[in-house]
Amino acid sequence: MKKPFSTFKAGAFALLLLASGGLKAQDKPHNVIPEPVKISTSKGQFFVKSSTTILIQQEEARTTAELLAARLNKATGWNFTVKKGPHQPNAISFSLHKNPVDELGKEGYNLEVDANGAKVTANQTGGLFYGMQSILQLLPTEIESNTAVKKDWTIPFVKITDYPRFAWRGIMFDVSRHFFTKDEVKRFIDVMARLKYNTFHWHLTDDNGWRIEIKSLPKLTEVGAWRVPRIGKFNQLDAPKDGEAATDGGFYTQEDIKEVIKYASDRNVTIVPEIDVPGHSMAAIAAYPELSCSKDPKTKVNPGSKFAEWYGNGKFKMLTDNTLNPSDEKVYEFLDKVFTEVAALFPNPYIHVGGDECYKGFWEADANCQALMQKENMKHVEELQGYFMKRVEKILKTKGKKLLGWDEILEGGIAPEATVMSWRGIEGGIEAAKLGHNVVMTPSPYVYIDFMQSDRTLEPPIYATLRLKKCYDFEPIPEGVDGKFILGGQANLWTEGIPTLAYAEYMTYPRCWALSEVYWSPKEKKNWEKFVTKMENHFDRADLAGINYARSAYDAAIKPYMKDGKLVVELEAEIPNLTIHYSIDDTVPSKFSPVYKDPIQIPEGPITLRVNTYRNGKPIGRMITLSREELVKRSK
């Protein structure tokens, strides 16, 4: 029987849309962070059942498959195991290409989900791991539950081709300012690996604690790993008192280090250790005072007391000598011992040697340093750091390692094969790249996740503010720079004000969700509004997983300025489709208060501005309260 014309016409139109790829299903929202290179969805979903098989075709895929099985078992209460064999119906399978696919590189993957199951293919195991992470993000939110949940476990029909924009996608974690246990470090690595980060920069030594066992130099952990206990704001705490016991701290044994390295490797994460020299070495000097110019036997590991005066523009004076002596051959013998043991532990090619914020005042006053400058025909004391770093690079080369340092290593002459981390903005990275050095872009205005996330009245105050959208807008390749020298980038988490893992997570997420798209996703695929939708889904997932995070992105931004002698305030919401309500009449803003539309002129007098953001008539941000006096201060 012939179909009515209208039905036939509608059916033909649908087929035409399908054939042309125009069906909106291809634009169906998904929650994969970071955004994949190519993703298309179609109608339908694969049901994961207790009978579903997890398959591997090569033994190398087993670790990833077992990680998936463990996550599924916890959330479903079922008992998945991993088997070896070709893909079959009702299976989730992992396989490596016999002939590598150039497009995928080392870390890319293909994921295809249809009625027969889910199939992940890749050139190397890193790609399989990332394909597995995308499967987890496509599963219902309850996959993050730590107890069994009864529900339909579905994965939408999808095709994904995905690979990273940058090879270096990292997070730096400072364990010197506050010590974090081995298990806390492993958890931090596990959570970052979900976002396809592949580099964990482990800041192991600084003025406030030496955290890695060096067997040939036992005092580094016997003395250098411990400081007197203090609670409160760093740089404002009391200095150690004579006879006071140093009981706060800890360190990682070499067996701990090996365990963490293996844990990270299973999650495609490389660990880059940092031994910060020649400055930031007070913990080492407390253990071995003869390493400094001052040779002060009373040097203590700093507990967060003030030991420097900062003058702005990077200028400062150290009140206590925390710098290794570049003119003393015993310093290089010490470093040779340290790097021998560090190099033997860490399989990656890099060792980070710091090089930042090195005060040279004690060098200027030291006769041996001055004699070395004269011998080497140095005109400026900064050249001593260049000399020191070149000596360190030679030591590292004998261990088969490459030198990596903060951008201060450009001063006084950079070591010939050094890789530079550009942290004081992007300028150091530009200079290094133009000199032909590889660069990791990590500029503080965009990626220092120890900075405040919202208004300073709502967050514990620290040096600066870094909002979520500014992270998302970061572009690692500066204009006019050859991208081949930019390895990638990373976020840096300094822990002066971060004493617990929960707070470390609060400072890291969602800013590192945003940065994961900066480092992984194609530049043209980034979309702020789409990211926000995914982020809100990940809030729910993090709640179930017990991962802490900040909701500071919902808070309004307040920008006061003076115009024609009048105080004016602009308000801004970085999350789309929020309404900003405010008051200047000493009432608490509600949905009945004025809605911000245009800049507000603040009258003279004892005025207080109160601001909050709303969605659908309900408050979603935190109320910000600022006096007129404070607004005037901020306008300058």
XYZ file of C-alpha atoms in Angstrom:
636
model
C 0.000 0.000 0.000
C 1.312 3.403 -0.950
C 2.114 5.761 1.893
C 0.410 9.140 1.981
C 2.503 11.752 0.259
C 3.022 13.819 3.407
C 4.418 10.806 5.304
C 6.704 9.877 2.434
C 7.904 13.451 2.165
C 8.693 13.664 5.892
C 10.549 10.338 5.809
C 12.572 11.348 2.769
C 13.459 14.634 4.409
C 14.718 12.816 7.511
C 16.816 10.481 5.360
C 18.214 13.470 3.526
C 19.218 15.074 6.817
C 20.894 11.866 7.946
C 22.773 11.503 4.683
C 23.995 15.089 4.816
C 25.106 14.825 8.434
C 22.688 17.597 9.339
C 20.748 15.753 12.011
C 21.107 17.648 15.248
C 21.993 14.448 17.087
C 25.535 15.108 15.920
C 25.521 18.263 18.061
C 24.000 16.532 21.071
C 25.627 17.811 24.280
C 28.169 15.593 25.960
C 30.204 15.898 29.129
C 33.681 14.948 27.959
C 36.401 17.241 29.352
C 38.694 18.098 27.636
C 36.733 18.603 24.412
C 37.659 15.906 21.856
C 39.086 16.685 18.432
C 36.145 15.013 16.659
C 32.960 13.701 18.250
C 29.672 12.695 16.692
C 26.694 11.065 18.363
C 23.752 9.182 16.949
C 20.452 8.028 18.370
C 20.720 5.086 20.713
C 22.805 3.811 23.596
C 24.721 0.762 24.633
C 23.510 -0.819 27.881
C 26.310 -2.031 30.137
C 25.031 -5.131 31.952
C 26.427 -7.557 34.494
C 27.026 -9.886 31.533
C 29.082 -7.308 29.606
C 32.659 -8.425 28.969
C 35.761 -6.251 29.260
C 38.196 -7.432 26.609
C 41.814 -6.755 25.696
C 43.555 -7.884 22.529
C 47.110 -7.294 23.816
C 48.481 -7.814 27.295
C 49.733 -4.204 27.376
C 46.107 -3.053 27.616
C 45.410 -4.973 30.819
C 46.231 -2.201 33.319
C 43.806 0.236 31.698
C 41.072 -2.385 31.366
C 41.447 -3.354 35.016
C 41.158 0.280 36.080
C 37.855 0.460 34.182
C 36.647 -2.795 35.740
C 37.431 -1.488 39.230
C 35.468 1.712 38.638
C 32.494 -0.202 37.209
C 32.513 -2.751 40.025
C 32.403 -0.056 42.698
C 29.502 1.863 41.124
C 27.404 -1.088 39.868
C 28.095 -3.691 42.516
C 28.755 -6.236 39.761
C 31.915 -8.265 39.253
C 33.624 -7.359 35.997
C 36.873 -9.083 35.132
C 39.217 -8.594 32.205
C 39.511 -11.245 29.499
C 41.686 -11.542 26.423
C 40.150 -11.857 22.983
C 38.802 -10.012 19.928
C 35.887 -7.600 20.179
C 32.484 -9.259 20.369
C 28.893 -8.164 21.047
C 28.098 -6.881 24.549
C 31.725 -5.984 25.249
C 33.989 -3.048 26.022
C 37.254 -3.762 24.275
C 40.731 -2.248 24.163
C 43.221 -2.887 21.383
C 46.453 -1.458 20.003
C 46.886 -0.846 16.289
C 49.282 -3.241 14.603
C 50.181 -0.454 12.192
C 50.230 2.929 13.963
C 47.754 5.563 12.783
C 49.755 8.754 12.237
C 46.856 11.035 13.183
C 46.629 9.576 16.692
C 50.265 9.907 17.661
C 51.386 8.549 21.041
C 48.345 9.534 23.094
C 45.415 9.671 20.700
C 42.568 7.165 20.530
C 39.461 6.180 18.627
C 36.295 5.350 20.558
C 33.259 3.850 18.878
C 30.107 2.929 20.774
C 27.215 1.134 19.070
C 24.717 -1.617 19.787
C 27.537 -4.176 20.032
C 29.414 -2.289 22.749
C 32.344 0.082 23.057
C 35.634 -0.232 21.209
C 38.784 1.747 22.097
C 41.763 1.597 19.745
C 45.070 3.447 19.967
C 48.720 3.317 18.953
C 49.997 3.153 22.533
C 48.652 2.404 25.997
C 48.352 6.111 26.862
C 45.698 6.456 24.179
C 43.805 3.455 25.558
C 43.837 5.067 29.003
C 42.410 8.312 27.642
C 39.757 6.450 25.671
C 38.779 4.722 28.914
C 38.489 8.107 30.656
C 36.137 9.318 27.929
C 33.970 6.210 28.406
C 33.722 6.997 32.122
C 32.660 10.566 31.377
C 30.001 9.336 28.924
C 28.543 6.960 31.516
C 25.876 8.316 33.902
C 26.996 10.607 36.709
C 26.538 7.778 39.209
C 29.673 6.075 37.852
C 31.472 8.261 40.402
C 29.600 6.709 43.321
C 31.666 4.901 45.936
C 28.756 2.574 46.706
C 26.669 0.400 44.373
C 23.802 2.123 42.560
C 20.881 0.387 40.825
C 20.195 2.039 37.489
C 20.522 1.637 33.739
C 24.200 1.945 32.887
C 24.280 3.394 29.375
C 26.847 4.861 27.009
C 25.477 6.961 24.115
C 26.256 5.836 20.572
C 29.279 7.914 19.715
C 32.329 8.111 17.487
C 35.362 9.947 18.811
C 38.745 10.607 17.234
C 40.914 12.380 19.748
C 44.519 13.378 20.346
C 46.261 16.176 22.284
C 47.287 19.576 20.983
C 50.359 19.667 23.273
C 52.703 16.927 24.459
C 53.268 18.556 27.885
C 50.071 18.876 29.935
C 51.021 19.269 33.538
C 50.213 20.274 37.086
C 52.915 21.264 39.571
C 52.276 20.256 43.203
C 54.387 21.858 45.939
C 54.895 19.428 48.848
C 57.595 21.493 50.568
C 55.495 24.341 52.006
C 53.098 21.718 53.359
C 53.829 18.003 53.331
C 51.309 15.679 51.665
C 51.432 11.945 52.294
C 52.226 9.350 49.659
C 48.553 8.343 49.449
C 47.450 11.966 49.097
C 49.904 12.442 46.237
C 48.573 9.304 44.538
C 45.009 10.579 44.828
C 46.040 13.946 43.368
C 47.633 12.142 40.408
C 44.591 9.914 39.902
C 42.212 12.882 39.736
C 44.392 14.932 37.365
C 44.851 11.928 35.049
C 41.084 11.850 34.486
C 41.442 15.159 32.651
C 44.160 13.760 30.357
C 47.027 15.537 32.120
C 50.220 13.576 31.560
C 52.872 15.399 33.632
C 53.104 15.672 37.407
C 55.728 18.226 38.401
C 56.682 17.278 41.960
C 58.204 20.248 43.820
C 60.162 18.234 46.372
C 62.564 20.720 47.967
C 62.424 24.336 49.100
C 63.091 26.534 52.127
C 60.303 24.867 54.092
C 61.184 21.207 53.753
C 63.305 18.635 51.914
C 60.956 15.785 50.978
C 62.997 13.107 49.168
C 65.301 10.571 50.790
C 68.919 10.851 49.620
C 70.712 7.883 51.190
C 74.199 9.299 50.774
C 73.138 12.549 52.529
C 70.942 11.411 55.439
C 70.743 14.803 57.165
C 68.651 16.125 54.259
C 65.686 14.229 55.688
C 66.829 13.829 59.308
C 67.051 17.627 59.609
C 65.775 19.190 56.383
C 62.388 17.443 56.327
C 61.252 18.852 59.678
C 60.344 22.276 60.995
C 58.795 23.699 64.140
C 54.961 23.504 64.065
C 53.074 26.649 63.132
C 49.468 27.333 62.090
C 48.435 30.499 60.294
C 49.365 32.712 57.396
C 52.730 31.974 55.793
C 55.338 34.736 55.959
C 53.684 36.051 59.140
C 54.428 33.157 61.499
C 56.927 33.163 64.368
C 60.495 32.119 63.610
C 61.894 28.994 65.307
C 62.867 29.513 68.933
C 66.080 28.172 70.449
C 65.540 24.619 71.633
C 62.103 24.299 70.013
C 61.478 20.807 68.627
C 61.036 20.463 64.849
C 58.125 18.003 64.625
C 56.135 19.171 61.591
C 56.924 17.671 58.195
C 57.810 14.408 56.575
C 59.488 12.938 53.519
C 59.175 10.182 50.937
C 61.469 7.182 51.139
C 62.916 5.952 47.879
C 60.499 3.030 48.057
C 57.621 5.537 48.386
C 58.916 7.364 45.320
C 59.049 4.145 43.285
C 55.493 3.294 44.312
C 54.186 6.707 43.277
C 56.076 6.556 39.963
C 54.471 3.178 39.163
C 51.027 4.458 40.177
C 51.444 7.485 37.906
C 52.804 5.415 35.021
C 49.703 3.204 35.085
C 47.725 6.402 34.471
C 49.983 7.685 31.673
C 51.479 10.332 33.962
C 55.194 11.148 33.904
C 56.660 12.583 37.100
C 59.179 15.421 36.843
C 61.015 15.907 40.155
C 62.192 19.360 41.194
C 65.261 19.956 43.348
C 65.191 23.759 43.716
C 68.684 25.302 43.580
C 70.681 27.507 44.045
C 68.088 29.644 45.875
C 65.168 28.238 47.883
C 67.680 25.913 49.554
C 67.212 26.737 53.258
C 66.119 23.189 54.162
C 69.308 21.784 52.575
C 71.430 24.450 54.273
C 69.812 23.700 57.654
C 71.088 20.142 57.188
C 74.480 21.119 55.755
C 75.259 24.788 56.650
C 78.650 24.626 54.916
C 76.856 24.680 51.539
C 76.058 28.418 51.838
C 78.306 31.466 51.819
C 77.227 32.342 55.368
C 77.836 28.844 56.768
C 75.534 29.703 59.688
C 75.138 26.608 61.924
C 71.949 28.109 63.408
C 70.083 27.959 60.065
C 66.698 26.286 60.535
C 64.085 24.942 58.140
C 61.702 27.845 57.672
C 58.239 27.273 59.226
C 56.531 30.134 57.358
C 58.178 33.060 59.135
C 59.291 36.160 57.262
C 62.814 35.821 55.905
C 62.740 38.206 52.926
C 61.724 41.757 52.113
C 59.949 42.238 48.790
C 60.054 45.578 47.047
C 57.926 44.904 43.965
C 58.876 44.213 40.344
C 60.622 41.018 41.445
C 63.146 42.924 43.616
C 63.819 41.495 47.056
C 66.346 41.043 49.837
C 66.884 37.815 51.768
C 67.199 38.287 55.535
C 68.522 34.723 55.905
C 70.937 33.034 53.523
C 69.008 30.379 51.575
C 71.383 30.149 48.611
C 74.029 27.578 47.723
C 77.559 28.905 47.253
C 78.450 28.761 43.517
C 82.189 29.149 44.232
C 82.495 26.091 46.479
C 83.428 22.818 44.788
C 81.866 20.918 47.701
C 78.465 22.257 46.547
C 78.878 20.516 43.196
C 79.978 17.328 44.945
C 76.807 17.577 47.054
C 74.655 18.097 43.959
C 76.311 15.190 42.181
C 75.255 12.904 45.032
C 71.717 14.276 45.040
C 71.239 14.013 41.284
C 72.806 10.554 41.129
C 70.060 9.213 43.383
C 67.249 11.319 41.895
C 68.178 10.302 38.350
C 68.224 6.627 39.312
C 64.682 6.874 40.700
C 62.880 8.853 38.001
C 62.785 7.373 34.478
C 61.705 10.557 32.655
C 64.373 12.577 30.797
C 64.000 15.797 32.845
C 65.075 16.938 36.275
C 63.796 20.379 37.258
C 66.465 22.395 39.060
C 64.470 25.504 39.987
C 66.712 28.524 39.454
C 64.040 30.992 40.543
C 64.199 33.896 42.996
C 67.890 33.446 43.721
C 69.109 36.296 45.915
C 72.683 37.234 45.086
C 73.461 39.616 47.930
C 75.397 37.009 49.920
C 77.394 36.164 46.787
C 78.306 39.832 46.302
C 79.667 39.970 49.852
C 81.617 36.693 49.611
C 85.333 36.869 48.789
C 85.399 33.462 47.123
C 82.472 34.354 44.852
C 84.210 37.584 43.888
C 87.411 35.664 43.160
C 85.473 33.249 40.929
C 83.941 36.180 39.048
C 87.371 37.640 38.454
C 88.767 34.273 37.341
C 85.886 33.751 34.880
C 85.913 37.380 33.655
C 82.362 37.990 34.907
C 81.149 41.580 35.023
C 77.834 41.057 36.845
C 76.928 38.881 39.817
C 74.008 37.456 37.819
C 76.585 35.642 35.708
C 77.372 33.462 38.722
C 73.945 31.883 38.361
C 74.622 31.182 34.692
C 77.931 29.579 35.715
C 76.175 27.533 38.408
C 73.445 26.308 36.056
C 75.920 25.293 33.363
C 77.818 23.253 35.967
C 74.533 21.656 37.054
C 73.615 20.839 33.447
C 76.943 19.019 33.022
C 76.222 16.992 36.165
C 72.756 16.083 34.873
C 74.130 15.059 31.485
C 76.413 12.541 33.163
C 73.222 11.001 34.617
C 71.494 10.961 31.217
C 69.109 13.776 32.193
C 68.060 17.127 30.742
C 68.000 20.378 32.715
C 64.667 22.139 33.200
C 64.309 25.382 35.132
C 62.196 28.471 35.796
C 62.741 31.409 33.459
C 65.352 33.053 35.726
C 67.828 30.573 34.258
C 67.899 32.897 31.235
C 69.722 35.473 33.383
C 73.492 35.382 33.356
C 73.650 33.036 30.388
C 71.419 30.013 29.890
C 72.771 26.464 29.913
C 73.128 25.288 26.286
C 70.423 22.599 26.193
C 68.141 23.830 28.977
C 64.346 23.766 28.768
C 62.614 26.810 30.262
C 59.415 27.089 32.277
C 58.089 30.601 31.668
C 56.347 31.702 34.881
C 56.883 35.478 35.146
C 54.427 36.073 32.339
C 55.080 34.875 28.787
C 58.155 37.004 28.086
C 60.683 34.449 29.337
C 59.102 31.824 27.114
C 59.264 34.099 24.104
C 62.936 34.881 24.744
C 63.844 31.224 25.271
C 61.973 30.059 22.162
C 63.678 32.706 20.041
C 67.013 31.418 21.350
C 65.996 27.937 20.177
C 65.176 26.449 23.598
C 62.139 24.320 24.325
C 59.570 25.980 26.567
C 56.774 24.969 28.930
C 54.380 27.901 29.230
C 53.254 28.388 32.824
C 52.714 32.159 33.254
C 51.453 33.121 36.698
C 48.633 35.445 35.508
C 46.928 32.488 33.777
C 47.903 29.266 35.524
C 48.966 29.925 39.142
C 46.142 28.079 40.837
C 47.255 29.100 44.325
C 45.875 32.557 43.456
C 42.429 33.591 44.720
C 39.516 32.495 42.556
C 37.076 35.267 43.423
C 36.797 38.539 45.319
C 39.455 38.887 48.015
C 36.725 39.288 50.667
C 35.504 35.750 49.902
C 38.810 33.883 49.621
C 41.817 33.637 51.946
C 43.977 36.512 50.673
C 47.109 35.725 48.693
C 49.182 37.481 46.028
C 46.649 37.864 43.221
C 43.357 36.690 41.714
C 42.913 34.237 38.845
C 39.337 33.736 37.655
C 38.198 30.590 35.871
C 37.537 32.222 32.497
C 41.014 33.737 32.419
C 42.396 30.198 32.742
C 40.157 29.054 29.906
C 41.221 31.969 27.671
C 44.950 31.224 28.014
C 46.801 30.632 24.738
C 50.159 28.859 25.238
C 51.721 29.836 21.883
C 52.507 33.574 21.914
C 52.115 35.533 18.719
C 55.247 35.498 16.605
C 56.726 32.410 18.288
C 57.412 29.178 16.416
C 55.064 26.661 18.025
C 57.577 23.839 17.618
C 59.463 25.197 20.652
C 56.363 25.245 22.888
C 56.113 21.800 24.495
C 52.872 22.743 26.211
C 51.963 24.133 29.593
C 50.985 23.420 33.147
C 49.193 24.786 36.189
C 51.205 25.458 39.347
C 49.898 24.842 42.853
C 52.130 26.458 45.475
C 50.993 25.480 48.949
C 51.941 28.295 51.352
C 48.225 28.683 52.082
C 47.155 25.107 51.328
C 47.588 22.808 54.341
C 45.222 19.971 53.318
C 44.454 17.839 50.274
C 40.799 18.924 50.322
C 41.874 22.544 49.994
C 44.394 21.616 47.300
C 41.515 20.141 45.290
C 39.394 23.240 45.957
C 42.125 25.395 44.447
C 42.775 23.020 41.538
C 39.240 22.411 40.268
C 37.492 23.591 38.167
C 40.419 25.730 37.007
C 42.328 22.633 35.884
C 39.201 21.375 34.116
C 39.376 24.598 32.101
C 43.133 24.329 31.512
C 42.788 20.735 30.347
C 40.949 22.065 27.284
C 43.698 24.663 26.773
C 46.375 21.966 26.650
C 44.480 19.118 24.961
C 41.714 20.450 22.716
C 42.159 22.076 19.303
C 42.148 25.845 19.686
C 39.128 26.168 17.391
C 37.105 23.633 19.408
C 37.216 25.633 22.630
C 33.813 27.074 23.556
C 33.295 28.791 26.919
C 29.509 28.351 27.127
C 29.750 24.680 26.185
C 32.529 24.187 28.743
C 30.387 25.741 31.493
C 27.588 23.247 30.783
C 30.057 20.360 31.025
C 31.610 21.843 34.146
C 28.280 21.860 35.939
C 27.830 18.173 35.147
C 31.299 17.556 36.550
C 30.304 19.350 39.759
C 27.743 16.595 40.308
C 30.316 13.937 39.445
C 32.874 15.428 41.829
C 30.269 15.486 44.599
C 29.725 11.757 44.226
C 33.451 11.040 43.928
C 34.269 13.058 47.033
C 36.470 15.488 45.094
C 36.481 19.041 46.431
C 36.124 21.991 44.036
C 35.304 25.701 43.999
C 32.087 27.311 42.795
C 33.749 30.730 42.694
C 33.002 31.168 39.004
C 29.411 31.990 39.982
C 30.560 35.017 42.005
C 30.292 38.446 40.426
C 33.396 40.427 39.503
C 33.432 44.034 40.749
C 35.419 46.664 38.865
C 35.433 50.175 40.431
C 36.974 53.224 38.745
C 36.854 57.009 38.908
C 35.214 58.947 36.099
C 34.980 62.750 36.138
C 35.579 62.675 39.875
C 32.754 60.204 40.455
C 33.068 56.642 41.756
C 31.661 54.176 39.218
C 31.353 50.403 39.494
C 30.978 47.822 36.745
C 29.688 44.340 37.602
C 30.286 41.232 35.569
C 29.286 37.556 35.666
C 31.651 35.207 33.864
C 29.101 32.372 33.778
C 26.529 32.947 30.998
C 22.862 33.681 31.717
C 23.224 34.845 35.299
C 21.392 37.883 36.659
C 23.281 40.235 38.967
C 21.261 41.859 41.745
C 22.765 44.602 43.896
C 21.933 47.099 46.628
C 23.473 50.321 47.960
C 20.747 51.007 50.552
C 22.026 48.660 53.301
C 19.641 45.861 52.336
C 20.635 42.325 51.391
C 20.226 41.924 47.612
C 17.467 39.541 46.574
C 15.636 38.775 43.355
C 13.542 41.892 44.089
C 16.599 44.166 44.225
C 17.791 46.189 41.237
C 19.190 44.189 38.319
C 22.581 45.315 37.097
C 22.477 46.585 33.506
C 24.769 49.595 33.286
C 27.685 50.955 35.346
C 26.564 52.160 38.782
C 27.537 55.559 40.170
C 28.157 55.206 43.914
C 26.983 58.292 45.872
C 29.054 60.030 48.541
C 28.545 58.964 52.130
C 28.650 55.778 54.237
C 27.540 53.571 51.355
C 27.941 49.789 51.198
C 27.663 47.934 47.894
C 26.251 44.412 48.113
C 26.181 42.155 45.066
C 25.018 38.620 44.286
C 24.345 36.517 41.205
C 21.080 34.689 40.558
C 19.855 31.994 38.223
C 16.157 31.403 37.693
C 15.312 33.626 40.642
C 17.591 31.823 43.103
C 20.988 32.941 44.418
C 23.848 30.934 42.941
C 26.914 32.995 43.801
C 28.182 34.317 47.112
C 27.231 37.789 48.289
C 30.058 40.315 48.076
C 29.964 43.272 50.489
C 32.246 46.262 49.914
C 32.260 49.661 51.603
C 32.550 52.816 49.531
C 35.967 53.360 51.121
C 37.152 49.951 49.882
C 35.787 50.626 46.395
C 37.727 53.917 46.254
C 40.926 52.075 47.262
C 40.412 49.524 44.528
C 39.767 52.197 41.904
C 43.327 53.524 42.204
